[in-house]
């Protein structure tokens, strides 16, 4: 049985956007117990399943919330969901709300696994190799990191990659400004040294940002600030190019017919680039599974965020992290 | 008269790849004096123009050169070109060779303008608005930077933007992990404060990586390490997507016909995305104009790197920098 707390109020699209995602999970998996937090009327109208427990909440954490404010909103759907995960000893928590708010609450209430220096926000990224993902962390939980924290992220990424994708000895790389040893800021050089000496990590050296998605790597480790720049630069370029492709196809009547002929190929491209299938990011290193779904999640994206959480719980990822860091 | 030193041996494609670029510059501008450094035989065969002076050199700086090694290669085309710029009081120097090597040599031999804390490597980037560029610096000259250095990059970027693109009061942004004030690592917060207080800079706050290329900004300032990650992540995503577009169009006979019909639109897209038109990056803050052309420059890309250098000299950019920092 996988027991999850779900903040139903976080998405830009509101609870009705997320409901189809929860329904889809319920349809596919019957060994779940779901605690839903949010507008009681809407949720009670939508869910009558036995394994769904509805917790009415009034407050909604806004997207751009500060750490102090989110802590003061004691009756928010997000706070209640995170608190319930600990109080009822659930397996995990999922929210599509403010990333900063979610990280603040999970770090303070769920807390890091003993021995974990710093939890990292991990994004599974699609690569150019169909069906192959790469886990990147930290993509923004921290502003500044030490060499030791980067080495900690490497261990967390390794466990995520092996638990979720069943990769036996995941290859781990450091995001850097050059491939050769000795490149980068001091804290990255320090992490290089630590990882090279750690025989439990299949460390393969540095990787430049342009090769992260080539499908040849399992885990890429970065400090939170450059990791965040990496993530958003990639998203930005993808979105710009999608716009340019759209413009190219709507240039004239011929290009429009061209689209009709070529659309099967572009459908495949869209599948490869479909970030909604990824579902969200994971706060790795906490005592519970914690998934931050995309802020603009629709039912489809939210379903995949929930499946992600389900799988991590089912495969006992937190236990594997505890084992790794207690040894 | 614009007098330039040109390292003809740096490109992956060798001197013959660069020669058409030099020829094109000579054709378009007659107020130039070009000092070419490289293989004497090849260059003498190709150039008989009066305003071209050929300096035969034997050594070639390899792409992955260390700082110590490049300094020891006293007879390299790159070293000789940089040295000649100072000795003969030329206006600028251009190379398609090793970025690290070029930065080492120009910093040590050409030296920073008095008052410039740190020279920054600046890349003009294409945006989604046709014909509109954004200047991003530093994209990798430094590994670690202070708030004061970021403020210095802002001034340099402002001068570049106004000199090259004739923008009167260029808008300056800080690359950050969020748009709100108070975001980011301490050195970025410090730079925010300095820029906000500096009335000579049209400072517009933070920008997230995904919006850098939206065509609404003139200058984006970053520390060298995240700036490098930004540049390479964007390039990597663009190159991945270009590959996926190619695959999409070659999926079957219909998509191939589709390409024939839509290619005019895609030609426009290619024009917008054509980084070769940008030519290269500029080491900003030195006593001479110094342009680092793309390592895989062909004649077309190199021509644009040379035009870039020509324009900066013609518009007295170094004088403007001196004026800004001496006041």
Short mmCIF file of C-alpha atoms in Angstrom, two decimals, chain A residues 2 91 160 163-164 281-284 289-291 305-319:
data_model
loop_
_atom_site.label_atom_id
_atom_site.label_comp_id
_atom_site.label_asym_id
_atom_site.label_seq_id
_atom_site.Cartn_x
_atom_site.Cartn_y
_atom_site.Cartn_z
CA UNK A 2 1.30 3.43 -0.99
CA UNK A 91 4.90 7.56 2.36
CA UNK A 160 17.19 8.01 -7.57
CA UNK A 163 15.54 3.10 -7.86
CA UNK A 164 13.46 4.69 -10.60
CA UNK A 281 10.91 17.57 -9.64
CA UNK A 282 11.79 15.64 -6.50
CA UNK A 283 13.11 17.01 -3.23
CA UNK A 284 15.71 14.29 -2.68
CA UNK A 289 9.05 11.09 -0.87
CA UNK A 290 8.30 14.70 -1.90
CA UNK A 291 7.33 15.57 -5.46
CA UNK A 305 3.90 13.47 -10.95
CA UNK A 306 1.73 11.11 -8.88
CA UNK A 307 3.05 8.04 -10.69
CA UNK A 308 6.57 9.28 -10.00
CA UNK A 309 5.78 9.55 -6.27
CA UNK A 310 4.05 6.18 -6.32
CA UNK A 311 7.08 4.48 -7.87
CA UNK A 312 9.56 6.02 -5.45
CA UNK A 313 7.42 4.83 -2.53
CA UNK A 314 6.84 1.40 -4.03
CA UNK A 315 10.56 0.95 -4.67
CA UNK A 316 11.49 2.11 -1.15
CA UNK A 317 13.70 4.94 -2.29
CA UNK A 318 13.80 6.66 1.09
CA UNK A 319 14.96 3.43 2.74
#
